[in-house]
Short mmCIF file of C-alpha atoms in Angstrom, two decimals:
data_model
loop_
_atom_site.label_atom_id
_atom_site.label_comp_id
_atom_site.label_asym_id
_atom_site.label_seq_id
_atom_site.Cartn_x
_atom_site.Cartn_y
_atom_site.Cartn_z
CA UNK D 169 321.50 194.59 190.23
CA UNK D 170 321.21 197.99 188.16
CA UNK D 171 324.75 197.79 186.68
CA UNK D 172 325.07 194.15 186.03
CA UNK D 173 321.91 193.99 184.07
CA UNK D 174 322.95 196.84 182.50
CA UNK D 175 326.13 195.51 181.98
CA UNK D 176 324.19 192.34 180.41
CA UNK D 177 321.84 194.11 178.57
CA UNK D 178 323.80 196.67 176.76
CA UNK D 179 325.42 194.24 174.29
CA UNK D 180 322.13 192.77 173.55
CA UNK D 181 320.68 196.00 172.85
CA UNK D 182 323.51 196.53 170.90
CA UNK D 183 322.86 193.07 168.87
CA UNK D 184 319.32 193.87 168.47
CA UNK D 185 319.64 197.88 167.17
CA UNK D 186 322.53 196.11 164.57
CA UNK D 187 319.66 193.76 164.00
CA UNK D 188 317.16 196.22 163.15
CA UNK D 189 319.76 198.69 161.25
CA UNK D 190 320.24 195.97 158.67
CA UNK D 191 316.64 195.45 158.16
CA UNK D 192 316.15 199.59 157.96
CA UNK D 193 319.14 199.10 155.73
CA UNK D 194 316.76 197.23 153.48
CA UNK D 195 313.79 199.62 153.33
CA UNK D 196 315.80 202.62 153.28
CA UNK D 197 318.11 201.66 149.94
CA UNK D 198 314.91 200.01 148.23
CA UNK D 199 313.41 203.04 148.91
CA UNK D 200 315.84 206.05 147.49
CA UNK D 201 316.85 203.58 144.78
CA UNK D 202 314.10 201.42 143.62
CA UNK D 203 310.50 201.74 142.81
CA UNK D 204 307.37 202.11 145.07
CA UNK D 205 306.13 198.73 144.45
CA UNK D 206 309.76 197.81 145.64
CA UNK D 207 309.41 198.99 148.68
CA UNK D 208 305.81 197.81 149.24
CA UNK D 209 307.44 194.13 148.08
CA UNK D 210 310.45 194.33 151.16
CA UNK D 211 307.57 195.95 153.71
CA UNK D 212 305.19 193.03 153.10
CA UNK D 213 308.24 190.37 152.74
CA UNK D 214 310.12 191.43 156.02
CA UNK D 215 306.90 191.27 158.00
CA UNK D 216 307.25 187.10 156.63
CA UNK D 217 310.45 187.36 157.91
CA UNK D 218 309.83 188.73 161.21
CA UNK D 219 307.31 186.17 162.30
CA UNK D 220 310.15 183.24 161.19
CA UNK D 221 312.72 185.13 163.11
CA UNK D 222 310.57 186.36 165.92
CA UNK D 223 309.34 182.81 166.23
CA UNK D 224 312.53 181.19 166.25
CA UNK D 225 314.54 183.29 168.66
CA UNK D 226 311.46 182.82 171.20
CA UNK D 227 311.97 179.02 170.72
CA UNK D 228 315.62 179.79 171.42
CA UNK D 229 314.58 181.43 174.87
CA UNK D 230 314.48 177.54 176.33
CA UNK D 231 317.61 177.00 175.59
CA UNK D 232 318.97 180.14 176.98
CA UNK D 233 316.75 179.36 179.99
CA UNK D 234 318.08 175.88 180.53
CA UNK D 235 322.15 176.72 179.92
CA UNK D 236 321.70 179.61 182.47
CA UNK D 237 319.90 177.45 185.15
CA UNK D 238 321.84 174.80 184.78
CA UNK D 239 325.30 177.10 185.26
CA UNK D 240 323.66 178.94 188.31
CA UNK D 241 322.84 174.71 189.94
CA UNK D 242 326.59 174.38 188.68
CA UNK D 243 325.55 171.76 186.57
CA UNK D 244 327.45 172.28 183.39
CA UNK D 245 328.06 168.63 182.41
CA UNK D 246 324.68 169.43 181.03
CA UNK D 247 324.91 172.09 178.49
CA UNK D 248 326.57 169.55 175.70
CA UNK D 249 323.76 167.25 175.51
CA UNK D 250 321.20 170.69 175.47
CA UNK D 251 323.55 172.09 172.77
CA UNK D 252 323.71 168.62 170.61
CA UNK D 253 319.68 168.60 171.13
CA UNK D 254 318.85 171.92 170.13
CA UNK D 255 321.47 171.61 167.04
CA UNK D 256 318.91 168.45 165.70
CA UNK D 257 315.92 170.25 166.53
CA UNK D 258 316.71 173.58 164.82
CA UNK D 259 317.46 172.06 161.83
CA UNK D 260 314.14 170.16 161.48
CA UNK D 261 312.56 173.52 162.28
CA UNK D 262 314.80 174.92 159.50
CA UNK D 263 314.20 172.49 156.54
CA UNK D 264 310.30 173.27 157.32
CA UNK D 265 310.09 176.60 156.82
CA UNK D 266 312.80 175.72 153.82
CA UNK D 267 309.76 173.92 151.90
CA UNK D 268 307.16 176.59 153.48
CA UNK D 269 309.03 179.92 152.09
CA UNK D 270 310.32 178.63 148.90
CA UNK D 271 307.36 176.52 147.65
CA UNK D 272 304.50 178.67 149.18
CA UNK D 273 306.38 182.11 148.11
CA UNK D 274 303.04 183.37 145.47
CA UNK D 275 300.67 182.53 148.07
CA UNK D 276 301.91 183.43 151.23
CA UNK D 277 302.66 187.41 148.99
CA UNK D 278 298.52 186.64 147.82
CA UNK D 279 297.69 186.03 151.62
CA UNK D 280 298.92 189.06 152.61
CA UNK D 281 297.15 191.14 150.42
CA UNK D 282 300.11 192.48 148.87
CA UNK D 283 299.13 195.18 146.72
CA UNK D 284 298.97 193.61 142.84
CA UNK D 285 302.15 195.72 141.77
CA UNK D 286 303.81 194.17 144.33
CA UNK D 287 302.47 190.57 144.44
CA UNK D 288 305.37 189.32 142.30
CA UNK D 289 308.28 191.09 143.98
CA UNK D 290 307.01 190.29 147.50
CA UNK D 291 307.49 186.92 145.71
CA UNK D 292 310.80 186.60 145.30
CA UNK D 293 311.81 188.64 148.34
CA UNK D 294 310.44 186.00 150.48
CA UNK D 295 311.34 182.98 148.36
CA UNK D 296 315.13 183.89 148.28
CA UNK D 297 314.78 184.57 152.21
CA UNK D 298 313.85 181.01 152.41
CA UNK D 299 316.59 179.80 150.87
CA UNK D 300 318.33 181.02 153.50
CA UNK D 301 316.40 180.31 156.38
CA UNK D 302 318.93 177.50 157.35
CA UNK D 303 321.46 180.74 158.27
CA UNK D 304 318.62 182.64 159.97
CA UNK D 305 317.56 179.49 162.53
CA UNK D 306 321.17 178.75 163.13
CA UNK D 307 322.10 182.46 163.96
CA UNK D 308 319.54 182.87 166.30
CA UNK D 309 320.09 179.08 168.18
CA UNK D 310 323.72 180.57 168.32
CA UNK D 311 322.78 183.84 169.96
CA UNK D 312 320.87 181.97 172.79
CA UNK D 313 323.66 179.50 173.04
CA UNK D 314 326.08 182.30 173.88
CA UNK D 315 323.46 184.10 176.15
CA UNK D 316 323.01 181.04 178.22
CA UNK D 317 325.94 180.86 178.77
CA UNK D 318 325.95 184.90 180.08
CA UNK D 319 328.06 185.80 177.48
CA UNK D 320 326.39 188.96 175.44
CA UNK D 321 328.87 190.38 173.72
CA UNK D 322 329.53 187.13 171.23
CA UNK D 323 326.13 187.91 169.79
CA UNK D 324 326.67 191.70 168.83
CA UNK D 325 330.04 191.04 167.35
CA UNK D 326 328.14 188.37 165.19
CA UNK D 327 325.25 191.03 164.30
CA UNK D 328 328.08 193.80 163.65
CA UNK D 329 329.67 190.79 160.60
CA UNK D 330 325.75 190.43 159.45
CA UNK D 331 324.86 194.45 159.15
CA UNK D 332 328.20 195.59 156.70
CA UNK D 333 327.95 192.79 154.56
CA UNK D 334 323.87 193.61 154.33
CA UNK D 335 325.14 197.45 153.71
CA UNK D 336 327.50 196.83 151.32
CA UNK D 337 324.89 194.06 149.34
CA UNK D 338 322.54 196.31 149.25
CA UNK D 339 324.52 199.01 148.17
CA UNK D 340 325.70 196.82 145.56
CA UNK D 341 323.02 195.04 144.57
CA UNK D 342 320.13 197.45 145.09
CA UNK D 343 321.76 200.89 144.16
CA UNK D 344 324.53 199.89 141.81
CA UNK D 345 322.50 196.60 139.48
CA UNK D 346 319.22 197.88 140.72
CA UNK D 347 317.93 194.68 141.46
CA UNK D 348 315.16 196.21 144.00
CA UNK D 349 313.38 193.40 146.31
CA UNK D 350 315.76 190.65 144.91
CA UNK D 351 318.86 192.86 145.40
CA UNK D 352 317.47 193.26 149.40
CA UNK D 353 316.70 189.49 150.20
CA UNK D 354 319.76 188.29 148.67
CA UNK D 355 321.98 190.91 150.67
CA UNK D 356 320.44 190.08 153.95
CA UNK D 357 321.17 186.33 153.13
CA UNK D 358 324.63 186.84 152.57
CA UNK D 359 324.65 189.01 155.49
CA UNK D 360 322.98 185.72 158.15
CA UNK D 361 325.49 183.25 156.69
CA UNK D 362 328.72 184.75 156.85
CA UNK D 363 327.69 185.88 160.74
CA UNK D 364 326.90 182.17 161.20
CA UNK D 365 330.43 181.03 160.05
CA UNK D 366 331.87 183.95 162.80
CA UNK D 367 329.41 182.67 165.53
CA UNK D 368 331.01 179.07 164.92
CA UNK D 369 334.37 179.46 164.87
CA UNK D 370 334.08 181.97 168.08
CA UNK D 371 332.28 178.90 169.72
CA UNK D 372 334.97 176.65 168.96
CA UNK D 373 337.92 178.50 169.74
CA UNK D 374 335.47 179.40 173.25
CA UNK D 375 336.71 177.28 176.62
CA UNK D 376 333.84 176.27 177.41
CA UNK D 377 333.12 174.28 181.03
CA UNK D 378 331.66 171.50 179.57
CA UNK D 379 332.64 169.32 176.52
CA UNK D 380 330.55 168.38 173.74
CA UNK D 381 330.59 165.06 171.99
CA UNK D 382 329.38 163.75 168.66
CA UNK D 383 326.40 161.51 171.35
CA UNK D 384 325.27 164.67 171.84
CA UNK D 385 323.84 164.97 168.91
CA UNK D 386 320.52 163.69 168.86
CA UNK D 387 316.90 163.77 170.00
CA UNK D 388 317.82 163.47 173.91
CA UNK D 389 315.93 163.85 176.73
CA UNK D 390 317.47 167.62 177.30
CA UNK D 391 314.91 167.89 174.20
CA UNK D 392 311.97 167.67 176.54
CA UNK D 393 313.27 170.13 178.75
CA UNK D 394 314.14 172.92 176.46
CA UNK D 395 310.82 172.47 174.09
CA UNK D 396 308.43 172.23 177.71
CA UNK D 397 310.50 176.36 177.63
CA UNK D 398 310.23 177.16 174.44
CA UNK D 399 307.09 175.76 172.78
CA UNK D 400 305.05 178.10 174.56
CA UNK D 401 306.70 181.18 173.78
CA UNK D 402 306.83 180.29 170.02
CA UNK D 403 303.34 179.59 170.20
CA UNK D 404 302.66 183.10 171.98
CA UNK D 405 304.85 184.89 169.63
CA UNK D 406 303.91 182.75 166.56
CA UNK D 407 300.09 184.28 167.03
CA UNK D 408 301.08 187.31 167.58
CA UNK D 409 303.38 187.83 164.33
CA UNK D 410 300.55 186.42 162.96
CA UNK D 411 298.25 189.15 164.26
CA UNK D 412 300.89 191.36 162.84
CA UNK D 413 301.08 189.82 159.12
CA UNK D 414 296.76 190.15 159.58
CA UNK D 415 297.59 194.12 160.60
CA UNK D 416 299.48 194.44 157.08
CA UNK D 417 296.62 192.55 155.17
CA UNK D 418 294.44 195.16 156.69
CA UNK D 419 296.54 198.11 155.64
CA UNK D 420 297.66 196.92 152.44
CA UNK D 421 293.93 196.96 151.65
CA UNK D 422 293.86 200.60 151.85
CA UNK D 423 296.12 200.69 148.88
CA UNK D 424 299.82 200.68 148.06
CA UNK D 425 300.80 204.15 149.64
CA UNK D 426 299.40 203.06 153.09
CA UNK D 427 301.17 199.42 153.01
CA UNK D 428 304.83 201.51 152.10
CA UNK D 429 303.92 204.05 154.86
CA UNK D 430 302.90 201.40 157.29
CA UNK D 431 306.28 199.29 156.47
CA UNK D 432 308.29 202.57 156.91
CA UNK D 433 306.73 202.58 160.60
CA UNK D 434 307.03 199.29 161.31
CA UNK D 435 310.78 199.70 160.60
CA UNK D 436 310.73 202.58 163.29
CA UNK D 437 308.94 200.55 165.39
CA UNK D 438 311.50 197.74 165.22
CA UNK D 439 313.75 200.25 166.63
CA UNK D 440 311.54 201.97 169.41
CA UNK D 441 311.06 198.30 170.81
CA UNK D 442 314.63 197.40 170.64
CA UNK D 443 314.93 198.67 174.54
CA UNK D 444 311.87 196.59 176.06
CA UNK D 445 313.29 193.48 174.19
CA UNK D 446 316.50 193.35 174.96
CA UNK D 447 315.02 194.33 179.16
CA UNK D 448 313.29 190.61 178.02
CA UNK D 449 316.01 188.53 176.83
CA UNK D 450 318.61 189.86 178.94
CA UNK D 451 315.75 189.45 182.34
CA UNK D 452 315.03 185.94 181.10
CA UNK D 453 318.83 184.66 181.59
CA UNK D 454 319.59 187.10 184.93
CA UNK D 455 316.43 185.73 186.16
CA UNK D 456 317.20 181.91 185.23
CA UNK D 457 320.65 182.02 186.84
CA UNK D 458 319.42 183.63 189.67
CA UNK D 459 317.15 181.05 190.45
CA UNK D 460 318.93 178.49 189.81
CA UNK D 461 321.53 179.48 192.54
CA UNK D 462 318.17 180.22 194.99
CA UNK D 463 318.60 183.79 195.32
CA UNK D 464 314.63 184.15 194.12
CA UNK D 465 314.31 187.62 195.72
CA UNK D 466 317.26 189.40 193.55
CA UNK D 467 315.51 187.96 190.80
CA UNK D 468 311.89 189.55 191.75
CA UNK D 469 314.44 192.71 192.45
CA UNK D 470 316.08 192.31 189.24
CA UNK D 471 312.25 192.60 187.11
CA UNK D 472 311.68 196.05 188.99
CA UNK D 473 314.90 197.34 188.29
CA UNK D 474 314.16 196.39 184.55
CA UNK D 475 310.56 198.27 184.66
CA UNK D 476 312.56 201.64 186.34
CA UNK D 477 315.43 201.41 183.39
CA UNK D 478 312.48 200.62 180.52
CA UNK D 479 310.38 203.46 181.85
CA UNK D 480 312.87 206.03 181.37
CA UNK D 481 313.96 205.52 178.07
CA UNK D 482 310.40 204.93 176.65
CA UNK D 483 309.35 208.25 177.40
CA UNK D 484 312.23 209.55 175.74
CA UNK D 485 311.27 207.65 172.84
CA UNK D 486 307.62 208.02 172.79
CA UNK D 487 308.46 211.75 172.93
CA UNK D 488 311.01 211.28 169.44
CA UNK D 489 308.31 208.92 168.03
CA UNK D 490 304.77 210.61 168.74
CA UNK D 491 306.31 214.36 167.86
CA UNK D 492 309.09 213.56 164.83
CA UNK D 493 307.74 210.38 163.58
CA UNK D 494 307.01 212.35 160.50
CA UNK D 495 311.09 213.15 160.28
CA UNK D 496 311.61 209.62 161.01
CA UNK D 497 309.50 208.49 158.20
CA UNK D 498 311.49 210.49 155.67
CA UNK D 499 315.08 208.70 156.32
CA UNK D 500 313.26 205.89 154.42
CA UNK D 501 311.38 207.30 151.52
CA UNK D 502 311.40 210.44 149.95
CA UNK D 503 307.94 210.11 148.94
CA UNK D 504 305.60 212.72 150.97
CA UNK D 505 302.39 210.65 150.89
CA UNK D 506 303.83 207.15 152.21
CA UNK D 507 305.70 209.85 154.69
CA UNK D 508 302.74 210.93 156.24
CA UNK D 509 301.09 207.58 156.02
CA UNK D 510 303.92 206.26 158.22
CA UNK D 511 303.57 209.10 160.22
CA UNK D 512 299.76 208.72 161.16
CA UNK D 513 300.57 204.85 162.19
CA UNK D 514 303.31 206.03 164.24
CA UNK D 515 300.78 208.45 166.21
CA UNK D 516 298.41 205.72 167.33
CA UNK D 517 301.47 203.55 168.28
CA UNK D 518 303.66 206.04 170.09
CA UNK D 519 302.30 204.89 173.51
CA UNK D 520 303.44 201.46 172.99
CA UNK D 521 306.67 202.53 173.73
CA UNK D 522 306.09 203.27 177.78
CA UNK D 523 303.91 200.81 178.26
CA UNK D 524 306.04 197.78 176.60
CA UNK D 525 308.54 198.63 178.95
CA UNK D 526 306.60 197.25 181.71
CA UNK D 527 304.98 194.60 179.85
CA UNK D 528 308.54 193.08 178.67
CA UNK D 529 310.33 193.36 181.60
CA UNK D 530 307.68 191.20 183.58
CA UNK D 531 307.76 189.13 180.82
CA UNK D 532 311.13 188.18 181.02
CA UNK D 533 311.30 187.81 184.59
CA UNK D 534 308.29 184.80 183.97
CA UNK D 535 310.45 183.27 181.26
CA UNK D 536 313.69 183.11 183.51
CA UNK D 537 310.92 181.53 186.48
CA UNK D 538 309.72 179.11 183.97
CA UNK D 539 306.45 180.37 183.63
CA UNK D 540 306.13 180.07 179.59
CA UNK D 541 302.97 178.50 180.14
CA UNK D 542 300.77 181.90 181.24
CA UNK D 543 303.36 184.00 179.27
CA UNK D 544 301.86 182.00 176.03
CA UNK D 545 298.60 183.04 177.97
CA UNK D 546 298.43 186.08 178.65
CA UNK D 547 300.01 186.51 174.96
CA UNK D 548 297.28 185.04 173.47
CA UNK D 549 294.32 186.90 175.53
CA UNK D 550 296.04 190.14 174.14
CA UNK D 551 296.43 188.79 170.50
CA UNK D 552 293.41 187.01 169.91
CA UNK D 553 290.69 189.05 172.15
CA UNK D 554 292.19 192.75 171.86
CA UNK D 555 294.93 193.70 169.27
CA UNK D 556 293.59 191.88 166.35
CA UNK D 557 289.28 193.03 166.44
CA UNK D 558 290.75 196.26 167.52
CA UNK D 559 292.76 196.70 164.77
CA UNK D 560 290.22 195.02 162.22
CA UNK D 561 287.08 197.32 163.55
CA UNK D 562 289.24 200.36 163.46
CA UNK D 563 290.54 198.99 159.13
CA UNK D 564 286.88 198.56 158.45
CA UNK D 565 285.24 201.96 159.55
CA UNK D 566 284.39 204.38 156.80
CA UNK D 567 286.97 207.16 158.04
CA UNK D 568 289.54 204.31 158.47
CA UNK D 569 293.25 205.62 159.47
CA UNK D 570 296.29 204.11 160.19
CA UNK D 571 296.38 206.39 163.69
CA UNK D 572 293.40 204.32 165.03
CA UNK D 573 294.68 201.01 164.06
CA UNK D 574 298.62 201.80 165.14
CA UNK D 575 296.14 202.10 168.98
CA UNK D 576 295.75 198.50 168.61
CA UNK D 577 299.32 197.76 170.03
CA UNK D 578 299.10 199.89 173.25
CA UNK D 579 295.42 198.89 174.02
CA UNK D 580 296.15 195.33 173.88
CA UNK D 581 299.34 195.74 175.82
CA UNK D 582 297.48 197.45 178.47
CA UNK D 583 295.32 194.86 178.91
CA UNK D 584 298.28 192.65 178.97
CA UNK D 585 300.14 194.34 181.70
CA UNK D 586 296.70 193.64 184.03
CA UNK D 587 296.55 190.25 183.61
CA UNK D 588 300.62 189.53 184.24
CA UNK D 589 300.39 192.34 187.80
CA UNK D 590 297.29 190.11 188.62
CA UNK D 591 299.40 186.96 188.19
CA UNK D 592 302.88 188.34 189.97
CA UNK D 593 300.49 188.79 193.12
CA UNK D 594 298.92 185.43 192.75
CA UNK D 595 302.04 183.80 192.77
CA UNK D 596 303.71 186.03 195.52
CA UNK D 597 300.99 185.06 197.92
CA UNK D 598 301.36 181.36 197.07
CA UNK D 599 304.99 181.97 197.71
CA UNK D 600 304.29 183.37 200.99
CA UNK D 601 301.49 180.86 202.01
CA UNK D 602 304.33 178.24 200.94
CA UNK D 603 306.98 179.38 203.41
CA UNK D 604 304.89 179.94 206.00
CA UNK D 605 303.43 176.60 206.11
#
């Protein structure tokens, strides 16, 4: 189990750390070569853009789910009609959040509590990322095509495309016409769409064990399926991106040093949770093909195995995090004060990093069993009733620091990892009670 989940997971680590390095890429450019309120702009706007993203690739996870179990039931005759069904769907998602980002840009920057330097550049940033938002939904329903289908390595070659064209826009744009924010959103555009022409043509020239037809195309009733998957995890992750936009409207009100520092972390962050996540996705299909081919205990197998590999690399990383967090911050900006305001975040957070570990990889092993129901559950407990007062009674106290609220994301996950060990043995004594009867 160990080295073909590693084998699985690597690439999609390797997809998401691309994935991240292109929105560091960002931040760090904006940052040696623009202005402060720059900066603040593409920390505020990218934390916009995560939620779409973050939202949409959970949505995806159905459709990875259903390809995977419907290849382990050797059922493949299937996959067109989920394909042509997702390909409708994603697009009605994407013209949406078309008319969302573009028309709502000024608001959605007010919302936030973008600092007022940075109300208008936040702005544009996120109105030119809605522009492209068609690109961004139909990478991601791309990337869980090809995982479905256990095929990993597809997705990291289409990442690899998106991060040098976003390095050499930004270069470009940002350092050499000094177009700051702008510069940024219209580089990691660019960078989406030509990795969505790649993704296409590799699916095309694919051989693929099923065929899909132009009846495929249309609200079918694989539709049902993949949404009863995905809904719930795109509600789950939709509230808690949301808890994480209300995070930056509580640190951008602490003025425009703390919202740089905090985007500098949350960059770093990105990056500490890249292992944990891609435990999740890579668990979700193992666990879904496993199933589907009735081998239920190397899936429960498979989610301990996960835990064991997550564990040891997140104390490694809450080690680089908690004690050079401060040398972290300064790849980004050379600016000493949003350096150590990065840095205090980072302190409260650093335990994230172990725990997440354990929180993701039974996470993923629920999504693969098609349990999205309690994993939008036990999402929302954590969201709604311990990351989000914690982090607004620690923004409101007269000491306030961005240590105390960065504790808001290990607390809540604590709480989370209790309620899904509480729910693993509730369901592995109904199991047993099952087969004994």
């Amino acid at each position: 189990i160990l080295k073909k989940l590693i084998a699985f997971m690597i690439p999609v680590l390797g997809a998401l750390i691309l994935q991240a390095a292109y929105g560091a890429v960002d931040l760090l450019v904006v940052g040696r070569f623009g202005s402060t309120s720059g900066l603040s702009a593409v920390s505020t706007g990218s934390q916009v853009l995560n939620l779409v993203t973050f939202v949409v690739t959970q949505f995806a996870m159905g459709i990875t789910v259903l390809i995977a179990r419907y290849l382990g039931e050797k059922r493949p005759e299937q996959i067109g009609s989920v394909i042509g069904g997702s390909a409708v769907v994603f697009t009605m998602i994407a013209v949406g959040l078309f008319i969302v980002m573009v028309g709502f840009a000024h608001p959605i920057s007010v919302l936030m509590q973008a600092p007022k330097e940075a109300v208008e550049l936040t702005s544009v940033y996120v109105r030119i990322c809605g522009g492209g938002i068609f690109f961004i939904v139909a990478y991601n329903l791309l990337s869980a095509i090809f995982r479905g289908l256990g095929d990993s390595k597809s997705p990291l070659l289409f990442v690899f495309v998106a991060c040098i064209v976003n390095v050499i826009g930004d270069i470009v744009l940002v350092a050499g016409f000094h177009m700051d924010a702008a510069g940024a959103a219209i580089a990691t555009v660019a960078a989406q769409a030509l990795s969505v022409v790649f993704a296409i043509v590799i699916l095309i020239k694919k051989e693929l064990p099923f065929k899909i037809t132009r009846k495929d195309f249309g609200l079918n009733s694989q539709c049902k399926k993949f949404l009863k998957i995905g809904l719930p995890l795109a509600l789950q992750e939709f509230l808690t991106q949301m808890s994480f936009l209300a995070l930056c409207a509580f640190v951008n009100r602490l003025g425009l040093e703390a919202s740089s520092g905090y985007g500098v972390a949350c960059k770093i962050v990105n990056f500490a949770m890249l292992v944990p996540s891609a435990l999740m996705q890579s668990m979700a299909s193992f666990v879904s093909q496993n199933i589907g081919a009735g081998k239920a205990k190397r899936a429960k197998k498979s989610m301990f195995t996960g835990i064991g590999v997550g564990l040891v690399v997140g104390c490694i990383v809450f080690l680089l995090v908690m004690f050079g967090g401060d040398i972290l911050a300064g790849f980004f900006t050379t600016d000493v004060a949003v350096i150590q305001k990065g840095y205090a975040y980072l302190k409260g957070f650093a335990l994230e990093t172990i725990v997440t570990a354990i929180l993701f990889s039974m996470v993923g092993y629920f999504n693969g069993n098609n349990k999205t129901v309690w994993v939008m559950t036990q999402g929302l407990i954590q969201t709604l009733l311990v990351r989000l007062p914690f982090a607004y009674v620690m923004s409101i106290q007269p000491n306030a620091s961005l240590t105390k609220i960065g504790l808001a994301a290990p607390v809540s996950t604590m709480v989370g990892i209790v309620l899904n060990v509480g729910f693993y043995i509730y369901l592995d004594r109904a199991e047993k009670k099952s087969n004994a009867l």
